[in-house]
PDB file of C-alpha atoms and ligand atoms in Angstrom:
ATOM      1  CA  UNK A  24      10.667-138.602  -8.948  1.00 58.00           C
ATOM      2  CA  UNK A  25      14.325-138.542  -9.066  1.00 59.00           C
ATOM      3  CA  UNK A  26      15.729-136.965 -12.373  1.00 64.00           C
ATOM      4  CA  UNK A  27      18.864-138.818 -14.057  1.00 75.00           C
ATOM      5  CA  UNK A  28      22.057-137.201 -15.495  1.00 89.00           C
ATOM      6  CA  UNK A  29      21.718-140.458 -18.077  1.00 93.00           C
ATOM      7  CA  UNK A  30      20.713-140.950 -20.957  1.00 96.00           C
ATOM      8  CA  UNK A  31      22.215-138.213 -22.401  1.00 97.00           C
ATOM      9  CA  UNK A  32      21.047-138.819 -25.481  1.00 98.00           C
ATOM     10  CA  UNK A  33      17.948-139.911 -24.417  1.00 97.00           C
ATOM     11  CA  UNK A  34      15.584-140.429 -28.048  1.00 97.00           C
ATOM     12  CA  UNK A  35      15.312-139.193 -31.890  1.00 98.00           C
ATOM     13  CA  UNK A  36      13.000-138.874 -33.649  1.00 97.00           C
ATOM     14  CA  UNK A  37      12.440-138.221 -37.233  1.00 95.00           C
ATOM     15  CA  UNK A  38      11.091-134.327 -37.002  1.00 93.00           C
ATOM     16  CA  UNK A  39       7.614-133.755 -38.054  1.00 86.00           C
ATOM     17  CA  UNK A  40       8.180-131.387 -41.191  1.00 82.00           C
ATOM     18  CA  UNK A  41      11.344-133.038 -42.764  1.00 78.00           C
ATOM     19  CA  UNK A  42      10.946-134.184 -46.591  1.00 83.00           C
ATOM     20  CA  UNK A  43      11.490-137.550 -46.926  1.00 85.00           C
ATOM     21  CA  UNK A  44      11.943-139.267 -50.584  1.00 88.00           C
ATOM     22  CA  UNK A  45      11.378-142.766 -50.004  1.00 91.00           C
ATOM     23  CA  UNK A  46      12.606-143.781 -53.611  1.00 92.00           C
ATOM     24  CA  UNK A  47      16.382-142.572 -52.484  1.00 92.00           C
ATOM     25  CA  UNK A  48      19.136-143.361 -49.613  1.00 93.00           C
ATOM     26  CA  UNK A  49      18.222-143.288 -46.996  1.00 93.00           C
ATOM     27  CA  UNK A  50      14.939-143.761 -46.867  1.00 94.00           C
ATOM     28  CA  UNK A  51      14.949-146.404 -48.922  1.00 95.00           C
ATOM     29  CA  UNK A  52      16.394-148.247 -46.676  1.00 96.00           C
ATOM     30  CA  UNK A  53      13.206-150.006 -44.940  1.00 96.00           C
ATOM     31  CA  UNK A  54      15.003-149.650 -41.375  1.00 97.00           C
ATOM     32  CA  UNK A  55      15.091-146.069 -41.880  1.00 96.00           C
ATOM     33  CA  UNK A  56      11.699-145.599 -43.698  1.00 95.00           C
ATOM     34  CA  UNK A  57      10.219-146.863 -40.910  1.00 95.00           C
ATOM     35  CA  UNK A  58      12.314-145.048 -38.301  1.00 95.00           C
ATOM     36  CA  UNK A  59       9.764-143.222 -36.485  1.00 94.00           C
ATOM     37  CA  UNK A  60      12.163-142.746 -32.674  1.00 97.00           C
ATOM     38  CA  UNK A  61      14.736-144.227 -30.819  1.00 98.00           C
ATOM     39  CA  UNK A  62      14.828-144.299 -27.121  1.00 98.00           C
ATOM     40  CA  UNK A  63      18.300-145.174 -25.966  1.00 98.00           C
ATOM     41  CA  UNK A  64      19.066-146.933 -22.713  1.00 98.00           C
ATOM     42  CA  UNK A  65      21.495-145.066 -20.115  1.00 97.00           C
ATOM     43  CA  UNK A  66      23.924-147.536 -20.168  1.00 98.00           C
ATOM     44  CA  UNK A  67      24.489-148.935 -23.625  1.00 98.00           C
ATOM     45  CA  UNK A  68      22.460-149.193 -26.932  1.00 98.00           C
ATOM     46  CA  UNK A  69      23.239-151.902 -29.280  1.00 98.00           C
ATOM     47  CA  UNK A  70      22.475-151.905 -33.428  1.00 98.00           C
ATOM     48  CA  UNK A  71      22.100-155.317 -34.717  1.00 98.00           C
ATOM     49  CA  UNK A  72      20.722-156.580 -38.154  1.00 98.00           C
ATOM     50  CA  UNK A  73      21.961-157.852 -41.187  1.00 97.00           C
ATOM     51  CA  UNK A  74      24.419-156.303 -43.443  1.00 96.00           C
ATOM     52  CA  UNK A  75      23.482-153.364 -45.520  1.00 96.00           C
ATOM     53  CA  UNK A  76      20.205-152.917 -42.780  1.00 97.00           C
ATOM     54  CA  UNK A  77      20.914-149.325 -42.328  1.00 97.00           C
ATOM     55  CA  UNK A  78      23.149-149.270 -38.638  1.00 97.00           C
ATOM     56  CA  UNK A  79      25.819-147.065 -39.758  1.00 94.00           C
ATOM     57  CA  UNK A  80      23.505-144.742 -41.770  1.00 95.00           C
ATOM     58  CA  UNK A  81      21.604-144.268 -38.535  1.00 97.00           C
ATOM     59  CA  UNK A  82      25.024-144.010 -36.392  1.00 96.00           C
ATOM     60  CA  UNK A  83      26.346-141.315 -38.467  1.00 94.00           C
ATOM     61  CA  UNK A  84      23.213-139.391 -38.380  1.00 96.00           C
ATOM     62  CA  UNK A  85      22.878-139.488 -34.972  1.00 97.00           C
ATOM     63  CA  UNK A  86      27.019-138.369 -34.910  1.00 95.00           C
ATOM     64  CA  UNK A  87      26.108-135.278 -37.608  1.00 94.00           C
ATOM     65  CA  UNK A  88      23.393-134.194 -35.483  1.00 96.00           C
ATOM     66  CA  UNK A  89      25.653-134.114 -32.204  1.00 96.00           C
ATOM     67  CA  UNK A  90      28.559-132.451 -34.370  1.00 93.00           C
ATOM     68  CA  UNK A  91      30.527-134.714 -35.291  1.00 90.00           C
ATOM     69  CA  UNK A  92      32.940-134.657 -38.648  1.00 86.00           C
ATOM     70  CA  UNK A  93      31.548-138.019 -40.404  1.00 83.00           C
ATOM     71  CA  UNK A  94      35.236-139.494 -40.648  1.00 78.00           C
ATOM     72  CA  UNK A  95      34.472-139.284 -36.754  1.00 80.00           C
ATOM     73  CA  UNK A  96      36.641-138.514 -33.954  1.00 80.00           C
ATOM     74  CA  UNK A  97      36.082-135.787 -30.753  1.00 78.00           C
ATOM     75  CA  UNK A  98      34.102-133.469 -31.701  1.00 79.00           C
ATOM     76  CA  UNK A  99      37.334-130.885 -32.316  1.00 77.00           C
ATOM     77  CA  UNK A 100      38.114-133.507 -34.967  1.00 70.00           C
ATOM     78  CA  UNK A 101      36.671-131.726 -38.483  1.00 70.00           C
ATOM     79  CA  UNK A 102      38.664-133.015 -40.882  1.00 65.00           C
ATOM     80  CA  UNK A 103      38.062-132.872 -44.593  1.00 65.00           C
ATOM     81  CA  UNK A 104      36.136-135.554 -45.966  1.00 62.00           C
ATOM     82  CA  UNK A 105      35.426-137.134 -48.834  1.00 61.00           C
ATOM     83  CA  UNK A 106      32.822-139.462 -47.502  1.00 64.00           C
ATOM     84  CA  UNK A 107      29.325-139.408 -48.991  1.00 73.00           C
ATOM     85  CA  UNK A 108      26.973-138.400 -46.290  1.00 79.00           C
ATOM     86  CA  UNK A 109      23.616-139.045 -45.950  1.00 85.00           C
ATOM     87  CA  UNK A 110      20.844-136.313 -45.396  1.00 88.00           C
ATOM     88  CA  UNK A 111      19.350-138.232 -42.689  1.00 93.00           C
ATOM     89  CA  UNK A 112      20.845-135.868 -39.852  1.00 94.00           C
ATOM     90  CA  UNK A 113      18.925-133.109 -40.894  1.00 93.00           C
ATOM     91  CA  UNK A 114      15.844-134.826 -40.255  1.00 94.00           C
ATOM     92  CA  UNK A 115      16.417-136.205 -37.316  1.00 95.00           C
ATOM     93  CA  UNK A 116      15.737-134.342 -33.861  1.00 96.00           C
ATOM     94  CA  UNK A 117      17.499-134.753 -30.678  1.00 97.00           C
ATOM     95  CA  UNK A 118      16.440-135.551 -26.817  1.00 97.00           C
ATOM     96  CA  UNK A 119      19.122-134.479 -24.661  1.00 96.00           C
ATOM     97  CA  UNK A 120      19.168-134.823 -21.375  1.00 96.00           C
ATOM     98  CA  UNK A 121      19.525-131.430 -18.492  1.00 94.00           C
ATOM     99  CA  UNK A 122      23.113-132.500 -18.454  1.00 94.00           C
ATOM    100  CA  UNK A 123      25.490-132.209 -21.461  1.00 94.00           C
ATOM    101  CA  UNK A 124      28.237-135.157 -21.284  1.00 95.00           C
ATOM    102  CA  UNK A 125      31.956-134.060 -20.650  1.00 95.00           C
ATOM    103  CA  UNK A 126      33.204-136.243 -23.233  1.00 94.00           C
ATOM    104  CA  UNK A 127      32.296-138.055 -26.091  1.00 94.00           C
ATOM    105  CA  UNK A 128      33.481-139.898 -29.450  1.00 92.00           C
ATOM    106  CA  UNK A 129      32.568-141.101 -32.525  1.00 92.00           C
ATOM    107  CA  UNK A 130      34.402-144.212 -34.030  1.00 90.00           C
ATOM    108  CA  UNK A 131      33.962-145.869 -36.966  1.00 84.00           C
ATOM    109  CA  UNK A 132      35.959-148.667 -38.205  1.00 74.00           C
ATOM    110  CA  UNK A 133      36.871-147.383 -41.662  1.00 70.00           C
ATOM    111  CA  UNK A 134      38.119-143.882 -41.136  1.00 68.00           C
ATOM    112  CA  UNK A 135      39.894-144.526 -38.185  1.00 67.00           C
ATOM    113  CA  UNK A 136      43.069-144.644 -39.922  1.00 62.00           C
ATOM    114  CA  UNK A 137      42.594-140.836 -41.136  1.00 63.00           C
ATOM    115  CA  UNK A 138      42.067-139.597 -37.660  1.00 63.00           C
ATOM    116  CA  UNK A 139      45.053-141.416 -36.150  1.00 64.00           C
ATOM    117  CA  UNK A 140      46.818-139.662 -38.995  1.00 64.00           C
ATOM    118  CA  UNK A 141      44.936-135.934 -37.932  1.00 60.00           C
ATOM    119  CA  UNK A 142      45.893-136.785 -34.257  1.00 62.00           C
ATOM    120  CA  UNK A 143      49.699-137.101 -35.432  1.00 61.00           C
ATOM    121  CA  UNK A 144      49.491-134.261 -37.097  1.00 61.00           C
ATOM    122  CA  UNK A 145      48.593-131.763 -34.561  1.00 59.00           C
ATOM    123  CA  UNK A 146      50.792-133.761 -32.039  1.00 57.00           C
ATOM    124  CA  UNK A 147      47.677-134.531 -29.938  1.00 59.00           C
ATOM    125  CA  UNK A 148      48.602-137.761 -28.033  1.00 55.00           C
ATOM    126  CA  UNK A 149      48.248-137.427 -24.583  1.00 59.00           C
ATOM    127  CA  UNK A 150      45.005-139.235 -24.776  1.00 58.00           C
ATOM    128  CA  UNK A 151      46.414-142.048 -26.703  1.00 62.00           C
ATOM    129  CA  UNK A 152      48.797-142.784 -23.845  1.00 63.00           C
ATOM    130  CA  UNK A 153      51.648-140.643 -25.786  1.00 64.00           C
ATOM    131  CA  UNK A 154      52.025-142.685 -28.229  1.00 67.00           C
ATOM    132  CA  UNK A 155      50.598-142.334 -31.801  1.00 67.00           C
ATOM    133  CA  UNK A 156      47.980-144.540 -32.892  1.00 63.00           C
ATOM    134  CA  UNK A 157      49.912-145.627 -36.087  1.00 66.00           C
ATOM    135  CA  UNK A 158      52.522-147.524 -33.907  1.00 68.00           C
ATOM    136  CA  UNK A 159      49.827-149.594 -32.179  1.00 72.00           C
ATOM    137  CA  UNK A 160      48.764-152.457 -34.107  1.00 76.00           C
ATOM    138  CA  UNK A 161      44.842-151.824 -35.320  1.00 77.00           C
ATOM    139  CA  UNK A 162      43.289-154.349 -32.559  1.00 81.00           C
ATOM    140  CA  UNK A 163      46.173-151.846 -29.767  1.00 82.00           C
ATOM    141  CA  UNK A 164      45.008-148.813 -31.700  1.00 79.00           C
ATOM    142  CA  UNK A 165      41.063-149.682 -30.841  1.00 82.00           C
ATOM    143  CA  UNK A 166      41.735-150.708 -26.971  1.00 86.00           C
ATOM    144  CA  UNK A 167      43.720-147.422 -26.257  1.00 85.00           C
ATOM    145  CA  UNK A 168      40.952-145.845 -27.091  1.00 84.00           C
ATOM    146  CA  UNK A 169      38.442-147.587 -24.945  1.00 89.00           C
ATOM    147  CA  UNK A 170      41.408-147.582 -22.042  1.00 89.00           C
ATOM    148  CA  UNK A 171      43.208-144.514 -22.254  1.00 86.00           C
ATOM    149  CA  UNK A 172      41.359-141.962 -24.423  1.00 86.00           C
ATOM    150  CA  UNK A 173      37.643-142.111 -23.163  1.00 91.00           C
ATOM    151  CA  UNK A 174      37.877-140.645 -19.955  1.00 92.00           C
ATOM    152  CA  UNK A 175      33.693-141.253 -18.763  1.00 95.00           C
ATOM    153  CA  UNK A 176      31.134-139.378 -18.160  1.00 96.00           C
ATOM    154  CA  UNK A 177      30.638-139.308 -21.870  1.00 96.00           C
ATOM    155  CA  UNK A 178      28.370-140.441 -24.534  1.00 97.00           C
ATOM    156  CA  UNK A 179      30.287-142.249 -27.165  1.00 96.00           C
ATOM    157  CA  UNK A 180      28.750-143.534 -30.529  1.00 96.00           C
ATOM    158  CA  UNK A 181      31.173-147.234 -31.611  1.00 95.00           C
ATOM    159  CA  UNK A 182      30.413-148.398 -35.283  1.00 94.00           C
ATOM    160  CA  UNK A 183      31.609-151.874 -35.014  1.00 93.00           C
ATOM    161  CA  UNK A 184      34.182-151.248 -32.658  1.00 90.00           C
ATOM    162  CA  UNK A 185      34.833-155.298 -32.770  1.00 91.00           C
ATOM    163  CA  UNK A 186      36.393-155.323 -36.278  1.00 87.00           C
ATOM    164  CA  UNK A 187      39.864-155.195 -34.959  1.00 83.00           C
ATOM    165  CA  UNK A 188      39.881-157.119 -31.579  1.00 90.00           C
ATOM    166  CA  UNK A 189      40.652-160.459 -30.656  1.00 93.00           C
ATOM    167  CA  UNK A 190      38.121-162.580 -29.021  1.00 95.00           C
ATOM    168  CA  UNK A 191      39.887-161.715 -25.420  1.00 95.00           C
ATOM    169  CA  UNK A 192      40.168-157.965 -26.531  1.00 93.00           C
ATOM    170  CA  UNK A 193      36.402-157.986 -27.105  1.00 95.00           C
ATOM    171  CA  UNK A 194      35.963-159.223 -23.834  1.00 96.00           C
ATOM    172  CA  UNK A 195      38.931-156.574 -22.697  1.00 95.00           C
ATOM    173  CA  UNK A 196      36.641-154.104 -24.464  1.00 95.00           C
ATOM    174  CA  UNK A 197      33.641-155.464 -22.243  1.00 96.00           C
ATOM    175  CA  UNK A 198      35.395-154.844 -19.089  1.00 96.00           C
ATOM    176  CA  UNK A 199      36.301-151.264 -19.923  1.00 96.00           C
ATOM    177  CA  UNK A 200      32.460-150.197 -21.218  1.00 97.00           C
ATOM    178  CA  UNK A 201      31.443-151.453 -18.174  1.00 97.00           C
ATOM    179  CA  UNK A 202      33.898-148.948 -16.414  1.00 97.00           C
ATOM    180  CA  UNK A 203      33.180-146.186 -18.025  1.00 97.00           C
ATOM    181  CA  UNK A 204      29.328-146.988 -17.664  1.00 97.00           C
ATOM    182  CA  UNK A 205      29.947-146.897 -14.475  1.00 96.00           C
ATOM    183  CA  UNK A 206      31.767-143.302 -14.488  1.00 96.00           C
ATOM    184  CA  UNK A 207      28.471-142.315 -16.000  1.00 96.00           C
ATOM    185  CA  UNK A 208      28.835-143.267 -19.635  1.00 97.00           C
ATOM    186  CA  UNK A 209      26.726-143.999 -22.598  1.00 98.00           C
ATOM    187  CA  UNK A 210      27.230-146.217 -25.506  1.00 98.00           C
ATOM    188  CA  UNK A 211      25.505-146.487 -28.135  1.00 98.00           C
ATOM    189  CA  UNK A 212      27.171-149.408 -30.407  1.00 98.00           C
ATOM    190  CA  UNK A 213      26.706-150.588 -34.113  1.00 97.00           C
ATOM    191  CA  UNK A 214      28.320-154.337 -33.604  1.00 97.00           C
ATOM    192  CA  UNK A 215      27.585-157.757 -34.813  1.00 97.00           C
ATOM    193  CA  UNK A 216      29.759-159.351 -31.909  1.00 97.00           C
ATOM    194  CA  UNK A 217      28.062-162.078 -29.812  1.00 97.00           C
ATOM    195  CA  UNK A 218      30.985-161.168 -26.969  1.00 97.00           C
ATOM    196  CA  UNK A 219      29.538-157.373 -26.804  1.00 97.00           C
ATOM    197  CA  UNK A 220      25.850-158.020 -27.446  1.00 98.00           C
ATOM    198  CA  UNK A 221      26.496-159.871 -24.457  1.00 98.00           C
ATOM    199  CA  UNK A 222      26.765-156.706 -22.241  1.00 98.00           C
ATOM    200  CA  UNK A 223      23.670-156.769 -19.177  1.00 96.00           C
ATOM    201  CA  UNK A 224      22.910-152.737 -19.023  1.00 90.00           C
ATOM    202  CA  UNK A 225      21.787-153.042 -22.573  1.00 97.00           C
ATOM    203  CA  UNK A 226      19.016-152.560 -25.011  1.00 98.00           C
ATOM    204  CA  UNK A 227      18.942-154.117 -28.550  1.00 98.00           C
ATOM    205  CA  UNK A 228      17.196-152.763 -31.238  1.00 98.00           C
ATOM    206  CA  UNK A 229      16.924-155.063 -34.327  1.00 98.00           C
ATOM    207  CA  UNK A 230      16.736-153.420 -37.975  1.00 98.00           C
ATOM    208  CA  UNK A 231      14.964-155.272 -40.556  1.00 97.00           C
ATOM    209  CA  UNK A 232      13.206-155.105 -43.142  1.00 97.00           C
ATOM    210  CA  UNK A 233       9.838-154.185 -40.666  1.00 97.00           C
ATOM    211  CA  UNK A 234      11.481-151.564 -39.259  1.00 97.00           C
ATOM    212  CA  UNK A 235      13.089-151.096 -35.627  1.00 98.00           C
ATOM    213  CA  UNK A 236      12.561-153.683 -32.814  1.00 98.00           C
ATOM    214  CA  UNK A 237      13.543-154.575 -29.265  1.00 98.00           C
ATOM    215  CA  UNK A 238      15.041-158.525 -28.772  1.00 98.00           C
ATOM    216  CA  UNK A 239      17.059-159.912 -26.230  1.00 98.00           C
ATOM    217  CA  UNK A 240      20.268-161.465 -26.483  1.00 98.00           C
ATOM    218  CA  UNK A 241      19.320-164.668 -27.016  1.00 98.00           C
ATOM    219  CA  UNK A 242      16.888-164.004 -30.041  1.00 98.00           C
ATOM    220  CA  UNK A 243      19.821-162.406 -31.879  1.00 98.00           C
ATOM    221  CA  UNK A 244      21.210-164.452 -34.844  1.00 97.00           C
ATOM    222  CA  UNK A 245      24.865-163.286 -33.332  1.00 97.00           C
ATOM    223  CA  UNK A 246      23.507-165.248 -30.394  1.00 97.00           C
ATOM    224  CA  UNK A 247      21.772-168.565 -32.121  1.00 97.00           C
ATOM    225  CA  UNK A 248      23.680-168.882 -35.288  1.00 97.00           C
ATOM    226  CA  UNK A 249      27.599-168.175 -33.219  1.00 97.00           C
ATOM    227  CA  UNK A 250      26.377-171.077 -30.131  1.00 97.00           C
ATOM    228  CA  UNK A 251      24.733-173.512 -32.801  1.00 97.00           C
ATOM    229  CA  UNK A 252      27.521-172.670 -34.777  1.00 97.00           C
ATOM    230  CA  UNK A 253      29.970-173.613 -31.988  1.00 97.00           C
ATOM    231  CA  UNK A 254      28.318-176.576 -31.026  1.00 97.00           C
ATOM    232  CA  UNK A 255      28.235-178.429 -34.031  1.00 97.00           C
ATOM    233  CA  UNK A 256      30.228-177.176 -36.516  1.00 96.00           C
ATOM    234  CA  UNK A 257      31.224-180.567 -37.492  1.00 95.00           C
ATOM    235  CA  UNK A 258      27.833-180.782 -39.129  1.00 95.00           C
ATOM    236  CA  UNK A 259      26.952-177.067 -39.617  1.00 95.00           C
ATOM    237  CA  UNK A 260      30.677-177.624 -42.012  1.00 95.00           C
ATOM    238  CA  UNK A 261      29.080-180.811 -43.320  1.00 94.00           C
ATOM    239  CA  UNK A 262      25.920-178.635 -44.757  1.00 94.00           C
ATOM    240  CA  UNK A 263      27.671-176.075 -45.960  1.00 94.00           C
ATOM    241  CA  UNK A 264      30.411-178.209 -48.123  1.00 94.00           C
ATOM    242  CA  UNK A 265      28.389-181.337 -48.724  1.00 85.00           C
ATOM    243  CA  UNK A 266      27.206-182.686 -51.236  1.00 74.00           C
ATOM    244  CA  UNK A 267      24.116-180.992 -53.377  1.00 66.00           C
ATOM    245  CA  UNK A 268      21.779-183.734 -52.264  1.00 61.00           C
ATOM    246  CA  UNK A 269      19.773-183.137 -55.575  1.00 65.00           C
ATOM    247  CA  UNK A 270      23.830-184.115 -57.775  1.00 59.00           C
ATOM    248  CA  UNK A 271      23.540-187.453 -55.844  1.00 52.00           C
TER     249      UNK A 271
HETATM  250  N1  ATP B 305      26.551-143.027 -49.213  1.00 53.61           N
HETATM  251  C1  ATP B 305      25.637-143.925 -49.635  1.00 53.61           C
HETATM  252  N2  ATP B 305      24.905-143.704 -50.760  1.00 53.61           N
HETATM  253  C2  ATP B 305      23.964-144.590 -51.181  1.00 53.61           C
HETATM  254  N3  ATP B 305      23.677-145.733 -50.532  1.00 53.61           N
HETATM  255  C3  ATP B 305      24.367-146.011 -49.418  1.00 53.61           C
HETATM  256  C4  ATP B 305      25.373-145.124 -48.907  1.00 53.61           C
HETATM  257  N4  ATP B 305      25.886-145.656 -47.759  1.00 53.61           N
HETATM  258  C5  ATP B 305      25.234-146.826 -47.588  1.00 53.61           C
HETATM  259  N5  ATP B 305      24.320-147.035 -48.567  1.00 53.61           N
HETATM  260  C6  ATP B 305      23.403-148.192 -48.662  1.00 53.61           C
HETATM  261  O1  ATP B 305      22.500-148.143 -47.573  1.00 53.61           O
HETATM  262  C7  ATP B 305      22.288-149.439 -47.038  1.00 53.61           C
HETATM  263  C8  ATP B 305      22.584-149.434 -45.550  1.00 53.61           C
HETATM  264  O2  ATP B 305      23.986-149.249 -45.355  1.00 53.61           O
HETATM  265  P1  ATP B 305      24.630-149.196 -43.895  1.00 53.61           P
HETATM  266  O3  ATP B 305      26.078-148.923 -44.079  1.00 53.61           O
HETATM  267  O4  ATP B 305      23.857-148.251 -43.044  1.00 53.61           O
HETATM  268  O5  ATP B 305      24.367-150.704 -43.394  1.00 53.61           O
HETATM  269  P2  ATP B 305      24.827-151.416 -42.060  1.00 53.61           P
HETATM  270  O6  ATP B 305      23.575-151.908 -41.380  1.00 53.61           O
HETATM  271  O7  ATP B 305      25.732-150.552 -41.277  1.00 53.61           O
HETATM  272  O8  ATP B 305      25.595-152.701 -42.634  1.00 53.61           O
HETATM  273  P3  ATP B 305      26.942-153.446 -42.115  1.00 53.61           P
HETATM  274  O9  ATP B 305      26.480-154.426 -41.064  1.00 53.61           O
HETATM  275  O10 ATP B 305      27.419-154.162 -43.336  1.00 53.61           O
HETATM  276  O11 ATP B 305      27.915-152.426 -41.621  1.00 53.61           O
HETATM  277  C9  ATP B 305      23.156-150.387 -47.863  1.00 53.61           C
HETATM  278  O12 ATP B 305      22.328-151.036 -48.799  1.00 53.61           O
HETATM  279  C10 ATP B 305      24.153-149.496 -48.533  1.00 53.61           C
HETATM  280  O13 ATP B 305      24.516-149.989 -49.784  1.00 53.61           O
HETATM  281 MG1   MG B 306      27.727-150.636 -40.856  1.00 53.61          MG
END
């Protein structure tokens, strides 16, 4: 049997003796009530489900649990924050693999800002290609990142890392996951873009309201509704602004 270096993170699992009040967030959330585990896929895990489903909540956990400050970052990024965290890292347990990754990052779309700020701060922008974030436009800022900062063999957690890029940065974005799976990297990705989703070395894991499933690509709604969408949108448009058949 040959043992792998990947996935690092390789499942959680909500631990046995944790509390869990069902009447409050997080847990009720039905994504996260039903959380029982997650096994991740070496390459690259993908979140998708509708708004408000409970991705990020389970993102940040995982990030707490690893170390991570929740405005996110490296892991030497602790910065004071005001966010609201949920409890749901405490009662989540970790599978790691024998080998701890070299790198690793947490991003998420909203607090970005702040840590481009921190990083200016302590003059830390070697990683960012020596220039500070803040003079990259936001869609720039993101791709640096990916390019310049991430540096593989690391496990890096991506809360809708889309928000900012152009469709051909998204597909930038593609190329360089792929590279740095293939310097021994793991994603796992929060995202609601049809481009990413896209990505072959993946697993998708669906929250609803039943809980936590596996679909392909093609039974995603990013998938069906963007291609129908595309197709037609002369008459998708039509349905949308029409006339209320019932006023005519
Ligand atoms: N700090 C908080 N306190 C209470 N409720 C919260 C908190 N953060 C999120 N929620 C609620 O938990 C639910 C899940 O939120 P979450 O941000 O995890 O959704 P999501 O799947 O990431 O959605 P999106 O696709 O819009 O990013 C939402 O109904 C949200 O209102
Ligand atoms: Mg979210």
């Amino acid at each position: 049997m040959t043992i792998t270096a990947k996935p690092y993170l390789q499942s959680i699992f909500i631990k046995s003796d944790a509390s869990l009040d069902f009447n409050s967030y997080p847990f009720n959330i039905p994504a996260v009530a039903k959380l029982d585990q997650i096994r991740f896929h070496p390459d690259a895990t993908f979140f998708v489900g509708e708004n408000g489903a409970g991705k990020s909540t389970v993102l940040e956990a995982i990030a707490l649990a690893l170390g991570y400050s929740p405005e996110g970052g490296t892991r030497n990024v602790q910065l004071e924050t005001t966010k609201s965290v949920s409890s749901l890292y405490e009662s989540i347990g970790l599978v790691q693999s024998y080998r701890k990754p070299r790198d690793g990052y947490f991003l998420r779309a909203e607090t970005f800002f702040n840590v481009a700020t921190y990083m200016d701060e302590v003059g830390y922008l070697d990683g960012y290609g020596g220039k500070s974030l803040h003079s990259r436009s936001h869609g720039e800022a993101f791709l640096t990142l990916l390019t310049n900062k991430f540096n593989g063999k690391g496990l890096y957690l991506l809360d809708e890392p889309e928000a900012a890029l152009s469709p051909n940065r998204q597909l930038a974005a593609l190329s360089a996951i792929h590279q740095l799976v293939q310097n021994e990297s793991q994603f796992i990705i929060a995202t609601h873009s049809p481009i990413l989703l896209a990505y072959p070395n993946a697993k998708i894991i669906l929250f609803d309201e039943t809980g936590l499933s596996e679909v392909t690509y093609e039974q995603t709604d990013h998938y069906s509704i963007t291609r129908d969408f595309l197709n037609h949108y002369d008459r998708r448009l039509e349905q949308l602004f029409g006339p209320d058949p019932d006023e005519s």
